[in-house]
PDB file of C-alpha atoms in Angstrom:
ATOM      1  CA  TRP A   1       0.000   0.000   0.000  1.00 61.00           C
ATOM      2  CA  CYS A   2       2.975   2.330   0.542  1.00 77.00           C
ATOM      3  CA  HIS A   3       4.179   3.806  -2.746  1.00 80.00           C
ATOM      4  CA  TRP A   4       7.568   4.768  -1.298  1.00 82.00           C
ATOM      5  CA  CYS A   5       8.127   1.315   0.202  1.00 86.00           C
ATOM      6  CA  GLN A   6       7.491  -0.246  -3.200  1.00 87.00           C
ATOM      7  CA  LYS A   7      10.080   2.058  -4.779  1.00 87.00           C
ATOM      8  CA  LEU A   8      12.652   1.265  -2.077  1.00 89.00           C
ATOM      9  CA  ALA A   9      12.188  -2.537  -2.182  1.00 89.00           C
ATOM     10  CA  PRO A  10      14.350  -3.307  -5.299  1.00 91.00           C
ATOM     11  CA  VAL A  11      16.995  -0.779  -4.187  1.00 91.00           C
ATOM     12  CA  TRP A  12      17.157  -2.393  -0.759  1.00 90.00           C
ATOM     13  CA  GLU A  13      17.445  -5.898  -2.243  1.00 92.00           C
ATOM     14  CA  LYS A  14      20.356  -4.875  -4.487  1.00 92.00           C
ATOM     15  CA  ALA A  15      22.142  -3.084  -1.641  1.00 90.00           C
ATOM     16  CA  ALA A  16      21.701  -6.113   0.644  1.00 90.00           C
ATOM     17  CA  THR A  17      23.105  -8.431  -2.022  1.00 90.00           C
ATOM     18  CA  GLN A  18      26.167  -6.228  -2.596  1.00 90.00           C
ATOM     19  CA  ILE A  19      26.893  -5.974   1.128  1.00 88.00           C
ATOM     20  CA  LYS A  20      26.493  -9.749   1.596  1.00 87.00           C
ATOM     21  CA  ASP A  21      28.800 -10.532  -1.343  1.00 88.00           C
ATOM     22  CA  LYS A  22      31.453  -8.048  -0.185  1.00 87.00           C
ATOM     23  CA  HIS A  23      31.231  -8.949   3.504  1.00 84.00           C
ATOM     24  CA  PRO A  24      30.065 -12.558   3.776  1.00 82.00           C
ATOM     25  CA  GLY A  25      30.478 -12.665   7.556  1.00 74.00           C
ATOM     26  CA  ASN A  26      28.005 -11.563  10.240  1.00 69.00           C
ATOM     27  CA  ASP A  27      29.377  -8.028  10.657  1.00 72.00           C
ATOM     28  CA  LEU A  28      26.340  -6.520   8.963  1.00 83.00           C
ATOM     29  CA  MET A  29      22.936  -7.759   7.858  1.00 85.00           C
ATOM     30  CA  LEU A  30      20.279  -5.847   5.918  1.00 88.00           C
ATOM     31  CA  ALA A  31      16.795  -7.110   6.743  1.00 89.00           C
ATOM     32  CA  LYS A  32      13.245  -5.948   6.138  1.00 90.00           C
ATOM     33  CA  VAL A  33       9.987  -6.118   8.082  1.00 90.00           C
ATOM     34  CA  ASP A  34       6.440  -5.725   6.789  1.00 89.00           C
ATOM     35  CA  CYS A  35       4.615  -3.709   9.459  1.00 86.00           C
ATOM     36  CA  THR A  36       1.256  -4.540   7.887  1.00 83.00           C
ATOM     37  CA  HIS A  37       1.713  -8.277   8.581  1.00 85.00           C
ATOM     38  CA  PRO A  38      -0.028  -9.485  11.761  1.00 86.00           C
ATOM     39  CA  ASP A  39       3.146 -11.259  12.973  1.00 87.00           C
ATOM     40  CA  SER A  40       5.272  -8.101  12.860  1.00 86.00           C
ATOM     41  CA  GLU A  41       2.707  -5.485  13.854  1.00 81.00           C
ATOM     42  CA  SER A  42       3.653  -5.650  17.563  1.00 84.00           C
ATOM     43  CA  LEU A  43       7.345  -5.208  16.691  1.00 85.00           C
ATOM     44  CA  CYS A  44       6.637  -2.019  14.744  1.00 83.00           C
ATOM     45  CA  VAL A  45       4.476  -0.685  17.568  1.00 78.00           C
ATOM     46  CA  LYS A  46       7.237  -1.444  20.106  1.00 81.00           C
ATOM     47  CA  TYR A  47       9.769   0.669  18.213  1.00 81.00           C
ATOM     48  CA  ARG A  48       7.218   3.409  17.423  1.00 77.00           C
ATOM     49  CA  ILE A  49       7.547   3.079  13.656  1.00 82.00           C
ATOM     50  CA  ASP A  50       4.881   5.322  12.145  1.00 79.00           C
ATOM     51  CA  ALA A  51       6.586   6.574   8.953  1.00 82.00           C
ATOM     52  CA  PHE A  52       7.095   4.256   5.986  1.00 86.00           C
ATOM     53  CA  PRO A  53       9.627   3.356   4.844  1.00 88.00           C
ATOM     54  CA  SER A  54      11.840   3.646   7.941  1.00 86.00           C
ATOM     55  CA  ILE A  55      15.444   2.396   8.032  1.00 88.00           C
ATOM     56  CA  LEU A  56      16.748   1.768  11.546  1.00 87.00           C
ATOM     57  CA  VAL A  57      20.089   0.534  12.886  1.00 86.00           C
ATOM     58  CA  PHE A  58      20.112  -2.283  15.473  1.00 86.00           C
ATOM     59  CA  ARG A  59      23.420  -3.036  17.176  1.00 82.00           C
ATOM     60  CA  LYS A  60      24.369  -6.135  19.117  1.00 80.00           C
ATOM     61  CA  ASP A  61      25.284  -4.081  22.181  1.00 76.00           C
ATOM     62  CA  ASP A  62      22.059  -2.028  22.172  1.00 76.00           C
ATOM     63  CA  THR A  63      20.070  -2.056  25.394  1.00 70.00           C
ATOM     64  CA  GLY A  64      16.314  -1.837  25.824  1.00 65.00           C
ATOM     65  CA  LYS A  65      16.598   1.923  26.328  1.00 62.00           C
ATOM     66  CA  SER A  66      18.784   2.586  23.274  1.00 59.00           C
ATOM     67  CA  HIS A  67      17.610   4.998  20.582  1.00 70.00           C
ATOM     68  CA  HIS A  68      18.143   3.347  17.221  1.00 80.00           C
ATOM     69  CA  GLU A  69      19.657   5.519  14.517  1.00 82.00           C
ATOM     70  CA  SER A  70      17.444   6.400  11.564  1.00 83.00           C
ATOM     71  CA  TYR A  71      18.680   6.668   7.975  1.00 84.00           C
ATOM     72  CA  HIS A  72      17.741   9.922   6.223  1.00 81.00           C
ATOM     73  CA  GLY A  73      20.067   9.770   3.221  1.00 83.00           C
ATOM     74  CA  GLU A  74      19.462   9.149  -0.464  1.00 86.00           C
ATOM     75  CA  ARG A  75      17.516   5.990  -1.290  1.00 87.00           C
ATOM     76  CA  SER A  76      19.874   4.608  -3.903  1.00 90.00           C
ATOM     77  CA  VAL A  77      22.105   1.522  -3.983  1.00 90.00           C
ATOM     78  CA  PRO A  78      25.426   3.472  -3.923  1.00 90.00           C
ATOM     79  CA  ALA A  79      24.240   5.740  -1.085  1.00 88.00           C
ATOM     80  CA  ILE A  80      22.904   2.901   1.091  1.00 89.00           C
ATOM     81  CA  THR A  81      25.976   0.662   0.548  1.00 89.00           C
ATOM     82  CA  ALA A  82      28.373   3.553   1.278  1.00 88.00           C
ATOM     83  CA  TRP A  83      26.427   4.283   4.450  1.00 85.00           C
ATOM     84  CA  ALA A  84      26.441   0.582   5.456  1.00 86.00           C
ATOM     85  CA  GLU A  85      30.232   0.366   4.978  1.00 86.00           C
ATOM     86  CA  HIS A  86      30.653   2.663   7.962  1.00 85.00           C
ATOM     87  CA  PHE A  87      29.021   0.115  10.266  1.00 83.00           C
ATOM     88  CA  VAL A  88      31.248  -2.677   8.951  1.00 83.00           C
ATOM     89  CA  ALA A  89      34.293  -0.517   9.677  1.00 84.00           C
ATOM     90  CA  GLN A  90      32.986   0.248  13.166  1.00 82.00           C
ATOM     91  CA  ALA A  91      32.330  -3.446  13.894  1.00 81.00           C
ATOM     92  CA  ARG A  92      35.906  -4.283  12.835  1.00 81.00           C
ATOM     93  CA  LYS A  93      37.200  -1.359  14.946  1.00 81.00           C
ATOM     94  CA  GLU A  94      38.787   0.259  11.903  1.00 80.00           C
ATOM     95  CA  ILE A  95      37.128   3.570  12.804  1.00 81.00           C
ATOM     96  CA  PRO A  96      35.737   4.886  16.132  1.00 81.00           C
ATOM     97  CA  LYS A  97      32.203   3.855  16.978  1.00 77.00           C
ATOM     98  CA  THR A  98      29.667   6.602  16.415  1.00 79.00           C
ATOM     99  CA  ARG A  99      25.906   6.892  16.107  1.00 72.00           C
ATOM    100  CA  THR A 100      26.118   9.702  13.553  1.00 74.00           C
ATOM    101  CA  VAL A 101      27.208   8.950   9.994  1.00 75.00           C
ATOM    102  CA  ASP A 102      27.936  11.339   7.138  1.00 71.00           C
ATOM    103  CA  SER A 103      29.147   8.952   4.430  1.00 71.00           C
ATOM    104  CA  ASN A 104      29.764  11.554   1.702  1.00 68.00           C
ATOM    105  CA  ARG A 105      30.963  14.245   4.150  1.00 72.00           C
ATOM    106  CA  ASP A 106      28.646  16.912   2.788  1.00 68.00           C
ATOM    107  CA  GLY A 107      27.715  18.190   6.238  1.00 66.00           C
ATOM    108  CA  THR A 108      24.287  16.502   6.217  1.00 69.00           C
ATOM    109  CA  LEU A 109      24.011  13.450   8.456  1.00 69.00           C
ATOM    110  CA  ASP A 110      22.843  10.275   6.726  1.00 67.00           C
ATOM    111  CA  SER A 111      21.825   8.755  10.058  1.00 69.00           C
ATOM    112  CA  HIS A 112      21.638   9.848  13.669  1.00 66.00           C
ATOM    113  CA  GLY A 113      20.082   8.754  16.951  1.00 62.00           C
ATOM    114  CA  ALA A 114      17.953  11.792  17.628  1.00 60.00           C
ATOM    115  CA  VAL A 115      14.263  11.264  18.242  1.00 61.00           C
ATOM    116  CA  GLY A 116      11.732  13.600  16.646  1.00 65.00           C
ATOM    117  CA  CYS A 117      12.523  16.996  15.183  1.00 75.00           C
ATOM    118  CA  MET A 118      13.173  20.551  16.281  1.00 78.00           C
ATOM    119  CA  ILE A 119      11.165  23.501  14.988  1.00 85.00           C
ATOM    120  CA  SER A 120      12.392  27.072  15.355  1.00 85.00           C
ATOM    121  CA  GLY A 121      11.850  30.381  13.627  1.00 88.00           C
ATOM    122  CA  LEU A 122       9.934  33.644  13.498  1.00 90.00           C
ATOM    123  CA  LEU A 123       6.416  34.271  12.202  1.00 91.00           C
ATOM    124  CA  HIS A 124       4.827  37.590  11.292  1.00 91.00           C
ATOM    125  CA  VAL A 125       1.126  37.442  12.158  1.00 90.00           C
ATOM    126  CA  GLN A 126      -1.786  39.859  12.087  1.00 89.00           C
ATOM    127  CA  ARG A 127      -3.167  41.359  15.288  1.00 88.00           C
ATOM    128  CA  ALA A 128      -6.147  39.042  15.047  1.00 90.00           C
ATOM    129  CA  PRO A 129      -7.015  35.574  16.323  1.00 94.00           C
ATOM    130  CA  GLY A 130      -5.171  32.822  14.489  1.00 94.00           C
ATOM    131  CA  MET A 131      -3.926  29.241  14.669  1.00 95.00           C
ATOM    132  CA  LEU A 132      -0.541  27.603  14.177  1.00 93.00           C
ATOM    133  CA  VAL A 133      -0.802  23.912  13.177  1.00 94.00           C
ATOM    134  CA  ILE A 134       2.135  21.483  13.393  1.00 91.00           C
ATOM    135  CA  GLN A 135       1.638  18.130  11.671  1.00 88.00           C
ATOM    136  CA  ALA A 136       3.924  15.492  10.182  1.00 84.00           C
ATOM    137  CA  ASN A 137       4.309  15.794   6.421  1.00 81.00           C
ATOM    138  CA  SER A 138       6.763  14.247   3.975  1.00 78.00           C
ATOM    139  CA  GLU A 139       7.137  13.941   0.221  1.00 77.00           C
ATOM    140  CA  ALA A 140       8.870  10.571   0.639  1.00 74.00           C
ATOM    141  CA  HIS A 141       6.935   8.779   3.402  1.00 76.00           C
ATOM    142  CA  GLU A 142       3.541   7.382   4.225  1.00 79.00           C
ATOM    143  CA  PHE A 143       2.315   7.653   7.824  1.00 80.00           C
ATOM    144  CA  ASN A 144       0.400   5.461  10.208  1.00 77.00           C
ATOM    145  CA  TRP A 145      -1.665   8.058  12.063  1.00 77.00           C
ATOM    146  CA  GLU A 146      -2.813   5.521  14.656  1.00 75.00           C
ATOM    147  CA  THR A 147       0.704   5.317  16.126  1.00 76.00           C
ATOM    148  CA  MET A 148       1.866   8.865  15.383  1.00 82.00           C
ATOM    149  CA  ASP A 149       3.244  10.481  18.548  1.00 83.00           C
ATOM    150  CA  VAL A 150       3.314  14.295  18.708  1.00 88.00           C
ATOM    151  CA  SER A 151       4.676  14.564  22.243  1.00 89.00           C
ATOM    152  CA  HIS A 152       6.663  17.769  22.449  1.00 90.00           C
ATOM    153  CA  THR A 153       8.544  20.196  24.653  1.00 92.00           C
ATOM    154  CA  VAL A 154       8.184  23.953  24.168  1.00 94.00           C
ATOM    155  CA  ASN A 155      11.657  25.380  24.736  1.00 93.00           C
ATOM    156  CA  HIS A 156      10.550  28.945  24.105  1.00 93.00           C
ATOM    157  CA  LEU A 157       7.480  30.752  22.798  1.00 94.00           C
ATOM    158  CA  SER A 158       7.068  34.518  22.936  1.00 94.00           C
ATOM    159  CA  PHE A 159       5.303  37.328  21.115  1.00 95.00           C
ATOM    160  CA  GLY A 160       6.723  40.675  20.092  1.00 92.00           C
ATOM    161  CA  PRO A 161      10.364  41.761  19.744  1.00 89.00           C
ATOM    162  CA  PHE A 162      13.181  40.079  21.641  1.00 89.00           C
ATOM    163  CA  LEU A 163      13.988  41.778  24.935  1.00 91.00           C
ATOM    164  CA  SER A 164      17.447  42.966  25.888  1.00 90.00           C
ATOM    165  CA  GLU A 165      19.127  41.996  29.144  1.00 89.00           C
ATOM    166  CA  GLN A 166      18.392  45.464  30.561  1.00 89.00           C
ATOM    167  CA  ALA A 167      14.719  45.124  29.604  1.00 91.00           C
ATOM    168  CA  TRP A 168      14.453  41.834  31.499  1.00 91.00           C
ATOM    169  CA  GLN A 169      15.848  43.560  34.588  1.00 90.00           C
ATOM    170  CA  VAL A 170      13.199  46.293  34.333  1.00 90.00           C
ATOM    171  CA  LEU A 171      10.241  43.902  34.052  1.00 91.00           C
ATOM    172  CA  PRO A 172       8.543  42.909  37.338  1.00 91.00           C
ATOM    173  CA  ALA A 173       8.751  39.196  38.116  1.00 91.00           C
ATOM    174  CA  HIS A 174       5.094  38.420  37.357  1.00 91.00           C
ATOM    175  CA  ILE A 175       5.234  40.163  33.952  1.00 93.00           C
ATOM    176  CA  ALA A 176       8.577  38.560  33.038  1.00 93.00           C
ATOM    177  CA  ALA A 177       7.117  35.109  33.811  1.00 93.00           C
ATOM    178  CA  SER A 178       4.146  35.743  31.497  1.00 94.00           C
ATOM    179  CA  VAL A 179       6.383  36.593  28.511  1.00 94.00           C
ATOM    180  CA  GLY A 180       7.348  32.913  28.169  1.00 92.00           C
ATOM    181  CA  ALA A 181       4.586  31.124  30.038  1.00 93.00           C
ATOM    182  CA  LEU A 182       5.023  27.965  27.904  1.00 94.00           C
ATOM    183  CA  ASP A 183       8.811  27.837  28.165  1.00 94.00           C
ATOM    184  CA  ASP A 184      10.288  24.439  29.115  1.00 93.00           C
ATOM    185  CA  LYS A 185       6.851  22.811  29.340  1.00 94.00           C
ATOM    186  CA  ALA A 186       6.568  19.174  28.206  1.00 93.00           C
ATOM    187  CA  PHE A 187       3.411  17.593  26.768  1.00 93.00           C
ATOM    188  CA  THR A 188       3.251  13.812  26.420  1.00 89.00           C
ATOM    189  CA  SER A 189       0.841  11.670  24.419  1.00 85.00           C
ATOM    190  CA  ASP A 190      -0.519   8.377  25.691  1.00 76.00           C
ATOM    191  CA  GLN A 191       1.093   5.435  23.944  1.00 66.00           C
ATOM    192  CA  HIS A 192      -0.896   3.799  21.147  1.00 67.00           C
ATOM    193  CA  ILE A 193      -3.659   6.436  21.387  1.00 78.00           C
ATOM    194  CA  PRO A 194      -3.784   9.154  18.684  1.00 83.00           C
ATOM    195  CA  THR A 195      -3.528  12.405  20.644  1.00 89.00           C
ATOM    196  CA  THR A 196      -3.838  16.004  19.498  1.00 92.00           C
ATOM    197  CA  HIS A 197      -2.411  18.713  21.755  1.00 94.00           C
ATOM    198  CA  GLU A 198      -4.217  22.054  21.673  1.00 95.00           C
ATOM    199  CA  HIS A 199      -2.937  25.229  23.341  1.00 96.00           C
ATOM    200  CA  TYR A 200      -5.137  28.327  23.796  1.00 96.00           C
ATOM    201  CA  VAL A 201      -3.088  31.503  24.245  1.00 96.00           C
ATOM    202  CA  LYS A 202      -4.360  34.958  25.239  1.00 96.00           C
ATOM    203  CA  VAL A 203      -1.777  37.679  24.583  1.00 96.00           C
ATOM    204  CA  VAL A 204      -1.727  41.048  26.376  1.00 95.00           C
ATOM    205  CA  LYS A 205       0.609  43.978  25.732  1.00 95.00           C
ATOM    206  CA  HIS A 206       2.459  45.445  28.739  1.00 95.00           C
ATOM    207  CA  GLU A 207       4.161  48.824  29.023  1.00 94.00           C
ATOM    208  CA  VAL A 208       6.454  49.011  32.045  1.00 93.00           C
ATOM    209  CA  THR A 209       7.828  52.416  33.085  1.00 90.00           C
ATOM    210  CA  PRO A 210      10.691  52.156  35.618  1.00 87.00           C
ATOM    211  CA  PRO A 211      11.464  54.832  38.257  1.00 83.00           C
ATOM    212  CA  ALA A 212      13.169  57.952  36.902  1.00 79.00           C
ATOM    213  CA  SER A 213      16.253  57.236  39.023  1.00 79.00           C
ATOM    214  CA  TRP A 214      16.902  54.067  37.002  1.00 81.00           C
ATOM    215  CA  ARG A 215      17.482  56.121  33.828  1.00 83.00           C
ATOM    216  CA  ALA A 216      15.887  53.371  31.757  1.00 84.00           C
ATOM    217  CA  GLN A 217      13.333  53.650  28.989  1.00 88.00           C
ATOM    218  CA  THR A 218       9.819  52.233  29.031  1.00 91.00           C
ATOM    219  CA  VAL A 219       9.823  48.530  28.160  1.00 92.00           C
ATOM    220  CA  THR A 220       7.116  47.035  25.940  1.00 94.00           C
ATOM    221  CA  SER A 221       6.497  43.301  26.252  1.00 94.00           C
ATOM    222  CA  TYR A 222       3.773  40.820  25.355  1.00 95.00           C
ATOM    223  CA  GLY A 223       2.754  38.415  28.086  1.00 95.00           C
ATOM    224  CA  TYR A 224       0.247  35.615  27.745  1.00 96.00           C
ATOM    225  CA  VAL A 225      -1.746  33.061  29.655  1.00 95.00           C
ATOM    226  CA  VAL A 226      -2.229  29.579  28.232  1.00 96.00           C
ATOM    227  CA  HIS A 227      -4.632  26.671  28.679  1.00 95.00           C
ATOM    228  CA  SER A 228      -3.721  23.286  27.187  1.00 95.00           C
ATOM    229  CA  ASN A 229      -5.950  20.333  26.358  1.00 93.00           C
ATOM    230  CA  ASN A 230      -5.533  16.850  24.868  1.00 91.00           C
ATOM    231  CA  ILE A 231      -7.952  15.540  22.254  1.00 88.00           C
ATOM    232  CA  GLN A 232      -8.174  11.772  21.761  1.00 85.00           C
ATOM    233  CA  LYS A 233     -10.501  10.795  18.944  1.00 78.00           C
ATOM    234  CA  VAL A 234     -10.609   7.834  16.585  1.00 74.00           C
ATOM    235  CA  GLY A 235      -9.740   8.976  13.081  1.00 72.00           C
ATOM    236  CA  GLU A 236      -8.252  12.275  14.306  1.00 77.00           C
ATOM    237  CA  VAL A 237      -4.877  13.076  12.730  1.00 83.00           C
ATOM    238  CA  PRO A 238      -2.451  13.781  15.633  1.00 89.00           C
ATOM    239  CA  THR A 239      -1.343  17.409  15.492  1.00 92.00           C
ATOM    240  CA  VAL A 240      -0.195  20.264  17.697  1.00 94.00           C
ATOM    241  CA  ARG A 241      -2.454  23.312  17.466  1.00 95.00           C
ATOM    242  CA  LEU A 242      -1.622  26.702  18.931  1.00 95.00           C
ATOM    243  CA  ASN A 243      -4.623  29.048  19.017  1.00 96.00           C
ATOM    244  CA  TYR A 244      -3.594  32.620  19.801  1.00 96.00           C
ATOM    245  CA  ASP A 245      -5.611  35.768  20.396  1.00 96.00           C
ATOM    246  CA  ILE A 246      -3.840  39.129  20.740  1.00 94.00           C
ATOM    247  CA  LEU A 247      -6.175  41.208  22.895  1.00 93.00           C
ATOM    248  CA  PRO A 248      -6.718  44.895  21.943  1.00 92.00           C
ATOM    249  CA  ILE A 249      -5.778  46.216  25.401  1.00 92.00           C
ATOM    250  CA  VAL A 250      -2.619  47.595  26.992  1.00 94.00           C
ATOM    251  CA  VAL A 251      -1.655  47.105  30.638  1.00 93.00           C
ATOM    252  CA  GLN A 252       0.500  49.984  31.909  1.00 92.00           C
ATOM    253  CA  PHE A 253       2.730  49.367  34.907  1.00 90.00           C
ATOM    254  CA  THR A 254       4.447  52.360  36.530  1.00 86.00           C
ATOM    255  CA  GLU A 255       6.768  52.228  39.495  1.00 75.00           C
ATOM    256  CA  LYS A 256       7.499  55.482  41.320  1.00 71.00           C
ATOM    257  CA  LYS A 257       9.811  56.068  44.236  1.00 70.00           C
ATOM    258  CA  GLN A 258       8.025  57.529  47.258  1.00 70.00           C
ATOM    259  CA  ALA A 259       9.095  61.052  48.248  1.00 72.00           C
ATOM    260  CA  LEU A 260      10.729  61.607  51.638  1.00 77.00           C
ATOM    261  CA  TYR A 261       7.979  63.887  52.905  1.00 77.00           C
ATOM    262  CA  HIS A 262       5.413  61.140  52.262  1.00 80.00           C
ATOM    263  CA  PHE A 263       7.428  58.825  54.454  1.00 79.00           C
ATOM    264  CA  ILE A 264       7.748  61.460  57.204  1.00 84.00           C
ATOM    265  CA  THR A 265       3.998  62.183  57.075  1.00 86.00           C
ATOM    266  CA  GLN A 266       3.147  58.491  57.380  1.00 86.00           C
ATOM    267  CA  LEU A 267       5.644  58.056  60.219  1.00 85.00           C
ATOM    268  CA  CYS A 268       4.170  61.000  62.122  1.00 88.00           C
ATOM    269  CA  ALA A 269       0.676  59.633  61.600  1.00 88.00           C
ATOM    270  CA  ILE A 270       1.731  56.281  63.030  1.00 90.00           C
ATOM    271  CA  ILE A 271       3.465  57.888  66.027  1.00 89.00           C
ATOM    272  CA  GLY A 272       0.473  60.176  66.649  1.00 88.00           C
ATOM    273  CA  GLY A 273      -1.877  57.208  66.507  1.00 88.00           C
ATOM    274  CA  VAL A 274       0.243  55.295  69.010  1.00 88.00           C
ATOM    275  CA  PHE A 275       0.210  58.241  71.441  1.00 86.00           C
ATOM    276  CA  THR A 276      -3.556  58.693  71.006  1.00 89.00           C
ATOM    277  CA  VAL A 277      -4.281  55.039  71.750  1.00 88.00           C
ATOM    278  CA  ALA A 278      -1.860  55.071  74.687  1.00 87.00           C
ATOM    279  CA  GLY A 279      -3.604  58.192  76.050  1.00 87.00           C
ATOM    280  CA  ILE A 280      -7.039  56.558  75.806  1.00 88.00           C
ATOM    281  CA  VAL A 281      -5.772  53.413  77.554  1.00 87.00           C
ATOM    282  CA  ALA A 282      -4.063  55.459  80.295  1.00 86.00           C
ATOM    283  CA  SER A 283      -7.178  57.600  80.844  1.00 87.00           C
ATOM    284  CA  GLY A 284      -9.373  54.522  81.102  1.00 86.00           C
ATOM    285  CA  THR A 285      -6.955  52.896  83.517  1.00 88.00           C
ATOM    286  CA  ASP A 286      -6.842  56.018  85.740  1.00 84.00           C
ATOM    287  CA  LYS A 287     -10.634  56.209  85.910  1.00 85.00           C
ATOM    288  CA  ALA A 288     -10.883  52.523  86.819  1.00 83.00           C
ATOM    289  CA  VAL A 289      -8.277  52.887  89.573  1.00 80.00           C
ATOM    290  CA  ALA A 290     -10.001  55.996  90.959  1.00 81.00           C
ATOM    291  CA  MET A 291     -13.392  54.248  90.993  1.00 82.00           C
ATOM    292  CA  MET A 292     -11.928  51.236  92.831  1.00 79.00           C
ATOM    293  CA  ALA A 293     -10.321  53.533  95.424  1.00 77.00           C
ATOM    294  CA  LYS A 294     -13.593  55.419  96.026  1.00 77.00           C
ATOM    295  CA  LYS A 295     -15.529  52.174  96.520  1.00 72.00           C
ATOM    296  CA  GLN A 296     -12.921  51.038  99.012  1.00 73.00           C
ATOM    297  CA  GLU A 297     -13.346  54.262 101.022  1.00 71.00           C
ATOM    298  CA  LEU A 298     -17.095  53.760 101.150  1.00 70.00           C
ATOM    299  CA  GLY A 299     -16.660  50.146 102.205  1.00 67.00           C
ATOM    300  CA  LYS A 300     -18.418  48.831  99.159  1.00 61.00           C
ATOM    301  CA  LEU A 301     -15.448  46.816  97.944  1.00 56.00           C
ATOM    302  CA  GLY A 302     -15.595  43.197  99.101  1.00 55.00           C
TER     303      GLY A 302
END
């Protein structure tokens, strides 16, 4: 059913034959598995194979927790055999063992042990509600959406211009925390259950004016609050959706240093209040003592 698997099959057979003829020992074996066959379906699920075709490296010294390298190079007999030669050389200790291979030394790795992908960049968006959708797509693979895993970690997400080091020092702690509210947050999908992660973001503009004594300019930042949900639905293509809404309001935060006379006025008010209360207590105490003494004179006490 997979068009790309059908195209790779004869190339893979020829490459396997060449490797076997050149290296008849057990240093390297090229094998294939049909993930659509009932006997091998559990194996493909175990190793989270959801893109077809996938070429993985299995080593004799791999443990249960090992990440198997994936081949991302050209799907041709010369490219695959040149890539495979590296593993023969590693097995014979002719070159150092490594899990990253660049057979033609063009700066692009043919295989590596990394899991997933990294997305980074800048987007220019309108000041209106919108949605950012992240979904697996390839011009050379077919996907099994039932096992697709879109677990992800948000290293950084912010709106507006990048802030300088001085600007970060000006921002109050609660506003600085809202600038990257999703930073370093991890979102995990349940195994074997197609899961879509949806994030709802409300963005608010802040203008922070520091005290005049700081000699710093007003800092403009965009903070946001976020609510995240998981959607698990049969037939749903697993994606990551970021819904954002830039609110048409501005929160102004101004910090002013209190003048000395304000402090003196407040201090005098506190001292005056203490004396007033002490006077009331003393007056009440004197009256009570005088009343007790008068009752004692009249013999009415005890």
